[in-house]
């Protein structure tokens, strides 16, 4: 028995070598994009992670683009991966969703989001659900229905601010409350706040190894997900009962229940749970970044203030609600929003898997490979944007087609998986900026910096010292 062992080992090693050789020769035959697969198993994951943990992750891509060109091969997060920094290739990937490419997210994310979430749905079901979500967040609905709540909830949150605030934390509270309001018509209370605490744990689990045995963060995340799902299930059941007696609420859950698709509780809960992640994390981080970039660019901030003071000047009081026409008049704000998303796109790129061998730009990407279409690399490429790594909202004011910065710009993705909340996100960001610049002036309380891994955020949650701009005139003492 013992003498068999060396033989067995030899056989295994031989088989592995053969497999590797076969893979290598197939790759040579296919002319995959140039690059390096790095070390066995880990590939270049460590380099990627350490770059994205820093304030300036660009060198990881820059170095490889310089050496290999705009499309290169690497090996990250457990798989050989083609990185595209080429806007044409990225567009090709977006437009051939479901035909040549399909979503391929790390297992931890899939498990935590649930299989009925919009990002993991495929085919015709995805198409139906995507358009249902889009139709719920379209501009007519925002205008007639959501804007008022957005404005009200943002003001309500500001009322509790005093002196020093952790802006990222506050922004997250705001977007969580807004998203819950839009999904299930709940106003903020203790229940929503405890649900949010669980959510934080779920999101922390996104970029962990999906093995409960090894990662306590992942274990905690799975537990929190169960709690959130249970809480949402109760709501869904309650609402089913109400809808039986003809009560209808004008929110996302109402739209799902009235859609005629007969979803199960589990399907609805997965779907809403994931939308809550989508609405919560990305918009709040963008809000915080916008404020940070503006703070570091006093000229831009002054210009923005002027735009919003003008809107306020037409109102009877500082509390008078914003209207759709006000939103539509915020021209410079839109430049600030676009520029913030360009510089720090929260979803820096998308993960896809090839469904067949793909021939593109003289290369072949083998079937089953992962491709990361990096929007961030396009948005920060000096060939596409002048002084690409500087925050300059004015660049969006030039509206000549040829130099339009919008041509290569995909902060919300595109094609069949275009972010269904893109318009809503813009409105939320604009209203938030309106309220913060008209109510407060602020200074950073500490130095803080951006990091991009595991999620995009600022290291210290951006602490600021706020001061009300116009102190109310003190009433005379008797
Ligand atoms: C902002 O970007 C969008 C594309 O996402 C574009 O349609 C819009 O015109 C841009 N806004 C400005 C002010 O340039």
CSV table of C-alpha atoms and ligand atoms in Angstrom, one decimal:
chain,number,residue,atom,x,y,z
A,1,UNK,CA,0.0,0.0,0.0
A,2,UNK,CA,2.7,2.4,1.1
A,3,UNK,CA,4.7,1.8,-2.1
A,4,UNK,CA,1.7,2.9,-4.2
A,5,UNK,CA,1.8,6.4,-2.7
A,6,UNK,CA,4.8,7.8,-4.7
A,7,UNK,CA,3.3,6.3,-7.9
A,8,UNK,CA,0.0,7.9,-7.2
A,9,UNK,CA,1.6,11.2,-6.5
A,10,UNK,CA,3.6,11.0,-9.7
A,11,UNK,CA,0.5,10.3,-11.6
A,12,UNK,CA,-1.4,13.3,-10.1
A,13,UNK,CA,1.6,15.6,-10.8
A,14,UNK,CA,1.7,14.3,-14.4
A,15,UNK,CA,-2.0,14.9,-14.9
A,16,UNK,CA,-1.8,18.4,-13.6
A,17,UNK,CA,1.2,19.2,-15.8
A,18,UNK,CA,-0.6,17.8,-18.8
A,19,UNK,CA,-3.6,19.9,-18.0
A,20,UNK,CA,-1.5,23.0,-17.6
A,21,UNK,CA,0.3,22.3,-20.9
A,22,UNK,CA,-2.9,21.8,-22.6
A,23,UNK,CA,-4.3,25.0,-21.3
A,24,UNK,CA,-1.2,26.9,-22.3
A,25,UNK,CA,-1.2,25.6,-25.8
A,26,UNK,CA,-4.9,26.3,-26.2
A,27,UNK,CA,-4.3,29.8,-25.0
A,28,UNK,CA,-1.5,30.2,-27.5
A,29,UNK,CA,-3.6,28.9,-30.3
A,30,UNK,CA,-6.5,31.2,-29.4
A,31,UNK,CA,-4.3,34.3,-28.9
A,32,UNK,CA,-5.8,35.5,-25.7
A,33,UNK,CA,-5.1,39.1,-24.7
A,34,UNK,CA,-1.5,39.5,-23.4
A,35,UNK,CA,-0.8,39.6,-19.7
A,36,UNK,CA,0.4,37.6,-16.8
A,37,UNK,CA,-1.4,35.0,-14.8
A,38,UNK,CA,0.8,35.6,-11.8
A,39,UNK,CA,1.3,32.9,-9.2
A,40,UNK,CA,-0.6,29.6,-9.2
A,41,UNK,CA,-4.1,29.9,-7.6
A,42,UNK,CA,-3.8,33.4,-6.2
A,43,UNK,CA,-2.7,34.9,-9.5
A,44,UNK,CA,-2.4,38.7,-9.2
A,45,UNK,CA,-5.2,39.0,-6.6
A,46,UNK,CA,-2.8,40.3,-3.9
A,47,UNK,CA,-1.5,43.1,-6.2
A,48,UNK,CA,-5.1,44.0,-7.1
A,49,UNK,CA,-6.3,44.0,-3.5
A,50,UNK,CA,-3.4,46.1,-2.2
A,51,UNK,CA,-3.8,48.6,-5.1
A,52,UNK,CA,-7.6,49.0,-4.4
A,53,UNK,CA,-7.0,49.3,-0.6
A,54,UNK,CA,-5.0,52.4,-1.3
A,55,UNK,CA,-6.1,55.9,-2.2
A,56,UNK,CA,-4.7,55.5,-5.7
A,57,UNK,CA,-5.6,52.1,-7.3
A,58,UNK,CA,-4.8,53.3,-10.8
A,59,UNK,CA,-1.3,51.9,-11.1
A,60,UNK,CA,-2.6,48.3,-11.1
A,61,UNK,CA,-4.3,49.0,-14.4
A,62,UNK,CA,-2.0,51.7,-15.7
A,63,UNK,CA,1.1,49.5,-15.5
A,64,UNK,CA,-0.6,46.7,-17.3
A,65,UNK,CA,-2.1,48.8,-20.0
A,66,UNK,CA,1.3,50.3,-20.6
A,67,UNK,CA,2.9,46.9,-20.9
A,68,UNK,CA,0.1,44.9,-22.7
A,69,UNK,CA,-2.4,47.4,-24.1
A,70,UNK,CA,-5.9,48.3,-23.2
A,71,UNK,CA,-7.2,44.7,-23.0
A,72,UNK,CA,-5.0,42.4,-20.9
A,73,UNK,CA,-5.2,39.1,-19.1
A,74,UNK,CA,-4.7,38.6,-15.5
A,75,UNK,CA,-5.7,36.1,-12.8
A,76,UNK,CA,-7.7,37.5,-10.0
A,77,UNK,CA,-10.3,36.3,-7.4
A,78,UNK,CA,-9.7,32.7,-8.4
A,79,UNK,CA,-10.1,32.9,-12.1
A,80,UNK,CA,-8.3,33.9,-15.3
A,81,UNK,CA,-9.7,37.3,-16.1
A,82,UNK,CA,-9.6,39.6,-19.0
A,83,UNK,CA,-9.6,43.3,-18.0
A,84,UNK,CA,-11.0,45.7,-20.5
A,85,UNK,CA,-10.2,49.4,-20.3
A,86,UNK,CA,-11.4,49.9,-23.9
A,87,UNK,CA,-14.6,51.8,-24.2
A,88,UNK,CA,-15.6,49.9,-27.4
A,89,UNK,CA,-15.1,46.5,-25.8
A,90,UNK,CA,-17.0,47.7,-22.7
A,91,UNK,CA,-19.9,48.8,-24.8
A,92,UNK,CA,-19.8,45.5,-26.7
A,93,UNK,CA,-20.0,43.6,-23.4
A,94,UNK,CA,-22.9,45.7,-22.2
A,95,UNK,CA,-24.8,45.4,-25.4
A,96,UNK,CA,-24.4,41.6,-25.7
A,97,UNK,CA,-25.6,40.9,-22.2
A,98,UNK,CA,-27.3,37.5,-22.1
A,99,UNK,CA,-26.2,36.6,-25.7
A,100,UNK,CA,-22.4,36.5,-25.4
A,101,UNK,CA,-21.8,37.4,-21.8
A,102,UNK,CA,-23.5,36.7,-18.6
A,103,UNK,CA,-23.2,38.0,-15.0
A,104,UNK,CA,-20.5,36.4,-12.9
A,105,UNK,CA,-20.2,37.7,-9.4
A,106,UNK,CA,-18.1,36.2,-6.6
A,107,UNK,CA,-20.0,33.5,-4.7
A,108,UNK,CA,-20.1,35.5,-1.4
A,109,UNK,CA,-22.1,38.2,-3.2
A,110,UNK,CA,-24.5,35.7,-4.9
A,111,UNK,CA,-25.2,34.0,-1.6
A,112,UNK,CA,-25.9,37.1,0.3
A,113,UNK,CA,-28.0,38.8,-2.4
A,114,UNK,CA,-30.1,35.7,-3.1
A,115,UNK,CA,-30.9,34.1,-6.4
A,116,UNK,CA,-34.0,36.1,-7.1
A,117,UNK,CA,-32.2,39.4,-6.9
A,118,UNK,CA,-32.2,41.5,-10.1
A,119,UNK,CA,-28.4,41.3,-10.6
A,120,UNK,CA,-28.5,37.5,-10.6
A,121,UNK,CA,-31.7,37.0,-12.7
A,122,UNK,CA,-31.2,36.0,-16.3
A,123,UNK,CA,-33.2,35.8,-19.5
A,124,UNK,CA,-36.8,36.8,-20.0
A,125,UNK,CA,-37.5,37.0,-16.2
A,126,UNK,CA,-34.7,39.5,-15.8
A,127,UNK,CA,-36.1,41.5,-18.7
A,128,UNK,CA,-39.5,41.7,-17.1
A,129,UNK,CA,-38.3,42.5,-13.7
A,130,UNK,CA,-35.8,45.1,-15.0
A,131,UNK,CA,-38.6,47.0,-16.8
A,132,UNK,CA,-40.9,46.7,-13.8
A,133,UNK,CA,-38.1,48.3,-11.7
A,134,UNK,CA,-37.4,51.0,-14.3
A,135,UNK,CA,-41.1,51.9,-14.6
A,136,UNK,CA,-41.3,52.3,-10.9
A,137,UNK,CA,-38.4,54.7,-10.7
A,138,UNK,CA,-39.1,56.7,-13.9
A,139,UNK,CA,-39.1,60.5,-13.9
A,140,UNK,CA,-42.9,60.8,-13.9
A,141,UNK,CA,-43.2,58.8,-10.7
A,142,UNK,CA,-40.3,60.7,-9.1
A,143,UNK,CA,-41.8,64.0,-10.1
A,144,UNK,CA,-45.3,63.3,-8.9
A,145,UNK,CA,-44.6,61.1,-6.0
A,146,UNK,CA,-41.1,60.4,-4.8
A,147,UNK,CA,-39.5,63.9,-4.9
A,148,UNK,CA,-41.6,65.2,-1.9
A,149,UNK,CA,-40.5,62.3,0.3
A,150,UNK,CA,-36.9,62.6,-0.7
A,151,UNK,CA,-36.8,66.2,0.2
A,152,UNK,CA,-38.8,65.6,3.4
A,153,UNK,CA,-36.6,62.7,4.7
A,154,UNK,CA,-33.4,64.5,3.9
A,155,UNK,CA,-34.6,67.6,5.9
A,156,UNK,CA,-35.7,65.4,8.7
A,157,UNK,CA,-32.3,63.8,8.9
A,158,UNK,CA,-30.6,67.1,8.9
A,159,UNK,CA,-32.6,68.2,11.9
A,160,UNK,CA,-30.7,65.8,14.0
A,161,UNK,CA,-27.3,67.0,12.9
A,162,UNK,CA,-25.3,68.8,15.4
A,163,UNK,CA,-21.7,70.1,15.3
A,164,UNK,CA,-19.7,67.0,14.3
A,165,UNK,CA,-21.2,64.4,11.9
A,166,UNK,CA,-19.8,61.3,10.2
A,167,UNK,CA,-21.1,62.2,6.8
A,168,UNK,CA,-20.9,58.8,5.2
A,169,UNK,CA,-22.8,57.3,8.2
A,170,UNK,CA,-25.5,60.0,7.9
A,171,UNK,CA,-25.7,59.7,4.2
A,172,UNK,CA,-26.3,55.9,4.6
A,173,UNK,CA,-29.0,56.5,7.1
A,174,UNK,CA,-30.7,58.9,4.6
A,175,UNK,CA,-30.5,56.5,1.6
A,176,UNK,CA,-31.6,53.5,3.6
A,177,UNK,CA,-34.7,55.4,4.9
A,178,UNK,CA,-35.4,56.7,1.4
A,179,UNK,CA,-35.2,53.2,-0.2
A,180,UNK,CA,-37.4,51.7,2.5
A,181,UNK,CA,-39.9,54.4,1.9
A,182,UNK,CA,-39.9,53.7,-1.8
A,183,UNK,CA,-40.1,49.9,-1.4
A,184,UNK,CA,-42.6,49.5,1.4
A,185,UNK,CA,-43.8,53.0,2.4
A,186,UNK,CA,-42.2,52.9,5.9
A,187,UNK,CA,-41.2,56.1,7.6
A,188,UNK,CA,-38.1,55.9,9.7
A,189,UNK,CA,-38.5,54.4,13.2
A,190,UNK,CA,-36.8,52.0,15.5
A,191,UNK,CA,-37.7,49.1,13.3
A,192,UNK,CA,-36.1,50.6,10.2
A,193,UNK,CA,-33.0,51.5,12.2
A,194,UNK,CA,-32.5,48.0,13.6
A,195,UNK,CA,-33.0,46.6,10.1
A,196,UNK,CA,-30.3,48.9,8.9
A,197,UNK,CA,-27.9,47.6,11.5
A,198,UNK,CA,-28.4,44.1,10.1
A,199,UNK,CA,-27.8,45.4,6.6
A,200,UNK,CA,-24.4,46.8,7.5
A,201,UNK,CA,-23.4,43.3,8.5
A,202,UNK,CA,-24.8,41.8,5.2
A,203,UNK,CA,-22.8,44.2,3.1
A,204,UNK,CA,-19.6,43.5,5.1
A,205,UNK,CA,-19.8,39.9,4.0
A,206,UNK,CA,-19.8,40.7,0.3
A,207,UNK,CA,-16.0,40.5,-0.2
A,208,UNK,CA,-15.2,37.7,2.1
A,209,UNK,CA,-14.4,34.1,1.3
A,210,UNK,CA,-17.8,32.4,1.2
A,211,UNK,CA,-16.8,29.7,3.7
A,212,UNK,CA,-18.6,30.0,7.1
A,213,UNK,CA,-15.8,27.9,8.6
A,214,UNK,CA,-13.1,30.4,7.8
A,215,UNK,CA,-14.7,33.8,7.9
A,216,UNK,CA,-16.6,35.1,10.9
A,217,UNK,CA,-17.5,38.1,8.9
A,218,UNK,CA,-19.2,35.9,6.3
A,219,UNK,CA,-20.9,33.9,9.1
A,220,UNK,CA,-22.3,37.1,10.6
A,221,UNK,CA,-23.4,38.3,7.2
A,222,UNK,CA,-25.4,35.1,6.5
A,223,UNK,CA,-27.0,35.4,9.9
A,224,UNK,CA,-27.9,39.0,9.3
A,225,UNK,CA,-29.3,38.2,5.9
A,226,UNK,CA,-31.6,35.6,7.5
A,227,UNK,CA,-32.9,38.2,9.9
A,228,UNK,CA,-33.5,40.8,7.2
A,229,UNK,CA,-35.3,38.3,5.1
A,230,UNK,CA,-37.5,37.2,8.0
A,231,UNK,CA,-38.4,40.8,8.7
A,232,UNK,CA,-39.2,41.5,5.1
A,233,UNK,CA,-41.2,38.3,4.8
A,234,UNK,CA,-43.5,39.5,7.6
A,235,UNK,CA,-44.1,42.7,5.8
A,236,UNK,CA,-44.9,40.9,2.5
A,237,UNK,CA,-47.4,38.6,4.2
A,238,UNK,CA,-49.1,41.5,5.9
A,239,UNK,CA,-49.4,43.4,2.6
A,240,UNK,CA,-50.8,40.3,0.9
A,241,UNK,CA,-53.6,40.3,3.5
A,242,UNK,CA,-54.2,43.9,3.0
A,243,UNK,CA,-54.3,43.7,-0.7
A,244,UNK,CA,-56.9,41.0,-0.4
A,245,UNK,CA,-59.3,43.4,1.2
A,246,UNK,CA,-58.5,46.0,-1.5
A,247,UNK,CA,-55.9,48.1,0.2
A,248,UNK,CA,-53.2,49.3,-2.1
A,249,UNK,CA,-50.0,51.2,-1.5
A,250,UNK,CA,-48.2,53.1,-4.1
A,251,UNK,CA,-44.7,51.6,-3.6
A,252,UNK,CA,-42.5,49.0,-5.1
A,253,UNK,CA,-44.0,46.2,-3.1
A,254,UNK,CA,-47.4,47.3,-4.2
A,255,UNK,CA,-46.2,47.2,-7.8
A,256,UNK,CA,-44.8,43.7,-7.3
A,257,UNK,CA,-48.0,42.4,-5.7
A,258,UNK,CA,-50.2,44.0,-8.4
A,259,UNK,CA,-48.0,42.9,-11.3
A,260,UNK,CA,-49.9,39.7,-11.9
A,261,UNK,CA,-46.9,37.5,-11.8
A,262,UNK,CA,-47.8,35.6,-8.6
A,263,UNK,CA,-44.3,35.8,-7.1
A,264,UNK,CA,-43.6,33.7,-4.0
A,265,UNK,CA,-42.7,35.4,-0.7
A,266,UNK,CA,-39.1,34.3,-1.2
A,267,UNK,CA,-38.9,35.8,-4.6
A,268,UNK,CA,-40.2,39.1,-3.5
A,269,UNK,CA,-38.0,39.2,-0.4
A,270,UNK,CA,-34.8,38.4,-2.4
A,271,UNK,CA,-35.7,41.0,-5.0
A,272,UNK,CA,-36.4,43.8,-2.4
A,273,UNK,CA,-33.4,42.8,-0.3
A,274,UNK,CA,-31.1,43.3,-3.2
A,275,UNK,CA,-32.7,46.6,-4.3
A,276,UNK,CA,-32.2,47.9,-0.8
A,277,UNK,CA,-28.5,47.1,-1.1
A,278,UNK,CA,-28.4,48.8,-4.5
A,279,UNK,CA,-30.2,52.0,-3.4
A,280,UNK,CA,-28.4,52.2,-0.1
A,281,UNK,CA,-24.7,51.7,-0.5
A,282,UNK,CA,-23.9,53.4,-3.8
A,283,UNK,CA,-25.9,56.6,-3.5
A,284,UNK,CA,-24.8,57.4,0.0
A,285,UNK,CA,-21.2,56.9,-0.9
A,286,UNK,CA,-21.6,59.2,-3.9
A,287,UNK,CA,-23.2,61.9,-1.7
A,288,UNK,CA,-20.2,61.8,0.6
A,289,UNK,CA,-17.7,61.9,-2.2
A,290,UNK,CA,-19.5,64.9,-3.8
A,291,UNK,CA,-19.2,66.8,-0.6
A,292,UNK,CA,-15.6,65.8,-0.2
A,293,UNK,CA,-14.6,66.8,-3.7
A,294,UNK,CA,-16.5,70.1,-3.3
A,295,UNK,CA,-14.8,70.8,0.0
A,296,UNK,CA,-11.5,70.4,-1.7
A,297,UNK,CA,-12.6,72.7,-4.6
A,298,UNK,CA,-13.9,75.9,-3.0
A,299,UNK,CA,-14.6,77.5,-6.4
A,300,UNK,CA,-16.9,74.7,-7.4
A,301,UNK,CA,-18.6,74.8,-4.0
A,302,UNK,CA,-19.2,78.5,-4.3
A,303,UNK,CA,-20.6,78.1,-7.8
A,304,UNK,CA,-22.9,75.4,-6.5
A,305,UNK,CA,-24.0,77.4,-3.5
A,306,UNK,CA,-25.0,80.3,-5.8
A,307,UNK,CA,-27.2,78.0,-7.9
A,308,UNK,CA,-29.0,76.7,-4.8
A,309,UNK,CA,-29.3,80.0,-3.0
A,310,UNK,CA,-31.1,81.3,-6.1
A,311,UNK,CA,-33.6,78.5,-5.9
A,312,UNK,CA,-34.1,79.2,-2.2
A,313,UNK,CA,-34.5,82.9,-2.7
A,314,UNK,CA,-37.7,82.2,-4.7
A,315,UNK,CA,-39.2,80.3,-1.9
A,316,UNK,CA,-41.3,81.6,1.0
A,317,UNK,CA,-39.3,79.8,3.6
A,318,UNK,CA,-36.3,77.7,4.1
A,319,UNK,CA,-38.5,74.7,4.6
A,320,UNK,CA,-40.6,75.1,1.5
A,321,UNK,CA,-40.4,71.9,-0.5
A,322,UNK,CA,-38.4,71.6,-3.7
A,323,UNK,CA,-40.3,71.1,-6.9
A,324,UNK,CA,-39.6,69.3,-10.1
A,325,UNK,CA,-39.0,72.6,-11.9
A,326,UNK,CA,-36.4,73.5,-9.2
A,327,UNK,CA,-34.6,70.2,-9.8
A,328,UNK,CA,-34.7,70.8,-13.6
A,329,UNK,CA,-33.1,74.2,-13.1
A,330,UNK,CA,-30.0,72.7,-11.3
A,331,UNK,CA,-27.7,72.9,-14.3
A,332,UNK,CA,-24.3,73.1,-12.4
A,333,UNK,CA,-25.5,70.5,-9.9
A,334,UNK,CA,-25.8,68.0,-12.8
A,335,UNK,CA,-22.2,68.8,-13.7
A,336,UNK,CA,-21.1,68.1,-10.1
A,337,UNK,CA,-23.0,64.9,-10.0
A,338,UNK,CA,-21.6,63.7,-13.3
A,339,UNK,CA,-18.1,64.7,-12.4
A,340,UNK,CA,-18.3,63.0,-9.0
A,341,UNK,CA,-19.5,59.8,-10.7
A,342,UNK,CA,-16.7,60.0,-13.2
A,343,UNK,CA,-14.0,60.4,-10.7
A,344,UNK,CA,-15.3,57.9,-8.2
A,345,UNK,CA,-17.8,55.5,-9.8
A,346,UNK,CA,-18.9,53.3,-7.0
A,347,UNK,CA,-19.5,50.4,-9.4
A,348,UNK,CA,-16.1,50.7,-11.0
A,349,UNK,CA,-16.7,48.0,-13.5
A,350,UNK,CA,-18.8,44.9,-14.1
A,351,UNK,CA,-18.1,41.2,-13.8
A,352,UNK,CA,-19.1,39.0,-16.8
A,353,UNK,CA,-18.4,35.5,-18.0
A,354,UNK,CA,-18.1,34.7,-21.7
A,355,UNK,CA,-20.7,32.3,-22.9
A,356,UNK,CA,-18.7,31.3,-26.0
A,357,UNK,CA,-15.3,32.1,-27.5
A,358,UNK,CA,-15.3,35.8,-28.2
A,359,UNK,CA,-13.2,37.3,-31.0
A,360,UNK,CA,-12.6,41.0,-30.4
A,361,UNK,CA,-9.8,43.4,-31.5
A,362,UNK,CA,-7.7,40.6,-32.8
A,363,UNK,CA,-7.9,38.6,-29.6
A,364,UNK,CA,-9.9,35.6,-28.5
A,365,UNK,CA,-11.4,35.4,-25.0
A,366,UNK,CA,-12.1,31.7,-24.4
A,367,UNK,CA,-15.5,30.5,-23.4
A,368,UNK,CA,-16.1,30.5,-19.7
A,369,UNK,CA,-13.5,33.2,-18.9
A,370,UNK,CA,-14.3,36.1,-16.7
A,371,UNK,CA,-14.1,39.6,-18.1
A,372,UNK,CA,-14.1,42.8,-16.1
A,373,UNK,CA,-15.2,45.7,-18.1
A,374,UNK,CA,-13.7,48.6,-16.2
A,375,UNK,CA,-15.7,51.9,-16.4
A,376,UNK,CA,-13.4,53.5,-14.0
A,377,UNK,CA,-10.4,52.9,-16.3
A,378,UNK,CA,-12.2,54.6,-19.2
A,379,UNK,CA,-13.4,57.5,-17.0
A,380,UNK,CA,-9.9,58.2,-15.7
A,381,UNK,CA,-8.0,57.8,-19.0
A,382,UNK,CA,-6.2,61.0,-20.0
A,383,UNK,CA,-6.7,60.0,-23.7
A,384,UNK,CA,-10.5,60.4,-23.2
A,385,UNK,CA,-10.7,63.2,-20.6
A,386,UNK,CA,-8.4,66.2,-20.3
A,387,UNK,CA,-6.7,66.2,-17.0
A,388,UNK,CA,-8.6,63.1,-16.3
A,389,UNK,CA,-7.7,62.6,-12.7
A,390,UNK,CA,-8.8,66.1,-11.5
A,391,UNK,CA,-12.2,67.0,-10.3
A,392,UNK,CA,-13.5,69.6,-12.7
A,393,UNK,CA,-17.3,69.9,-13.0
A,394,UNK,CA,-17.0,72.6,-15.6
A,395,UNK,CA,-15.9,70.1,-18.2
A,396,UNK,CA,-19.5,69.0,-18.4
A,397,UNK,CA,-20.6,72.5,-19.5
A,398,UNK,CA,-19.1,72.2,-22.9
A,399,UNK,CA,-21.8,70.7,-25.1
A,400,UNK,CA,-20.1,70.2,-28.4
A,401,UNK,CA,-20.8,66.6,-29.5
A,402,UNK,CA,-17.2,65.8,-30.4
A,403,UNK,CA,-15.7,66.7,-27.1
A,404,UNK,CA,-18.7,65.7,-25.1
A,405,UNK,CA,-17.5,63.9,-22.0
A,406,UNK,CA,-20.7,61.9,-22.1
A,407,UNK,CA,-19.7,59.7,-25.1
A,408,UNK,CA,-17.6,57.2,-23.2
A,409,UNK,CA,-19.3,57.8,-20.0
A,410,UNK,CA,-21.2,54.8,-18.4
A,411,UNK,CA,-21.5,55.5,-14.6
A,412,UNK,CA,-24.7,53.5,-14.6
A,413,UNK,CA,-23.7,50.7,-17.0
A,414,UNK,CA,-25.9,50.3,-20.0
A,415,UNK,CA,-27.7,47.8,-22.2
A,416,UNK,CA,-30.2,45.4,-20.7
A,417,UNK,CA,-28.7,45.8,-17.3
A,418,UNK,CA,-28.6,49.6,-17.2
A,419,UNK,CA,-29.0,50.6,-13.5
A,420,UNK,CA,-32.8,51.0,-13.2
A,421,UNK,CA,-32.3,53.6,-10.4
A,422,UNK,CA,-30.1,56.0,-12.4
A,423,UNK,CA,-32.6,58.8,-12.5
A,424,UNK,CA,-33.7,58.4,-8.9
A,425,UNK,CA,-30.0,58.4,-7.8
A,426,UNK,CA,-29.5,61.7,-9.7
A,427,UNK,CA,-32.5,63.3,-8.0
A,428,UNK,CA,-31.5,62.1,-4.6
A,429,UNK,CA,-28.0,63.4,-5.0
A,430,UNK,CA,-29.3,66.8,-6.3
A,431,UNK,CA,-31.8,67.3,-3.5
A,432,UNK,CA,-29.2,66.3,-0.9
A,433,UNK,CA,-26.7,68.8,-2.3
A,434,UNK,CA,-29.4,71.5,-2.4
A,435,UNK,CA,-30.2,71.0,1.2
A,436,UNK,CA,-26.7,70.7,2.5
A,437,UNK,CA,-25.3,73.8,0.8
A,438,UNK,CA,-28.3,75.9,1.6
A,439,UNK,CA,-28.5,74.9,5.2
A,440,UNK,CA,-24.9,74.3,6.3
A,441,UNK,CA,-21.3,75.4,5.9
A,442,UNK,CA,-18.8,72.9,7.0
A,443,UNK,CA,-15.1,72.0,7.4
A,444,UNK,CA,-13.5,68.6,7.5
A,445,UNK,CA,-13.0,67.5,11.1
A,446,UNK,CA,-10.0,65.2,10.1
A,447,UNK,CA,-8.0,64.3,7.1
A,448,UNK,CA,-9.7,61.4,5.3
A,449,UNK,CA,-9.1,59.5,2.2
A,450,UNK,CA,-10.8,57.3,-0.3
A,451,UNK,CA,-10.2,53.6,-0.5
A,452,UNK,CA,-11.6,51.2,-3.0
A,453,UNK,CA,-11.5,47.8,-1.4
A,454,UNK,CA,-13.5,45.9,-0.2
A,455,UNK,CA,-16.0,48.6,-1.1
A,456,UNK,CA,-15.5,52.2,-2.2
A,457,UNK,CA,-15.7,54.6,0.7
A,458,UNK,CA,-13.7,57.0,2.8
A,459,UNK,CA,-11.5,55.5,5.5
A,460,UNK,CA,-12.9,57.5,8.4
A,461,UNK,CA,-16.5,58.0,7.0
A,462,UNK,CA,-15.7,61.6,6.4
A,463,UNK,CA,-16.2,63.5,9.7
A,464,UNK,CA,-17.1,67.1,9.2
A,465,UNK,CA,-18.0,70.0,11.5
A,466,UNK,CA,-21.2,71.6,10.3
A,467,UNK,CA,-22.6,75.1,11.1
A,468,UNK,CA,-26.0,76.4,10.2
A,469,UNK,CA,-25.6,79.1,7.6
A,470,UNK,CA,-28.3,81.4,8.5
A,471,UNK,CA,-28.9,81.3,12.2
A,472,UNK,CA,-32.6,82.1,12.9
A,473,UNK,CA,-33.0,85.7,14.2
A,474,UNK,CA,-33.4,85.3,18.0
A,475,UNK,CA,-36.8,86.3,19.2
A,476,UNK,CA,-36.8,89.2,21.6
A,477,UNK,CA,-36.7,88.3,25.3
A,478,UNK,CA,-39.8,89.5,27.1
B,1,LIG,C1,-24.4,63.8,-17.3
B,1,LIG,O1,-24.2,62.5,-17.9
B,1,LIG,C2,-25.3,61.9,-18.6
B,1,LIG,C3,-25.0,60.5,-19.0
B,1,LIG,O2,-25.0,59.7,-17.9
B,1,LIG,C4,-25.6,62.8,-19.8
B,1,LIG,O3,-26.8,62.3,-20.4
B,1,LIG,C5,-25.9,64.2,-19.3
B,1,LIG,O4,-26.0,65.1,-20.4
B,1,LIG,C6,-24.7,64.7,-18.5
B,1,LIG,N1,-25.0,66.0,-17.9
B,1,LIG,C7,-24.3,67.1,-18.2
B,1,LIG,C8,-24.7,68.3,-17.5
B,1,LIG,O5,-23.4,67.1,-19.0
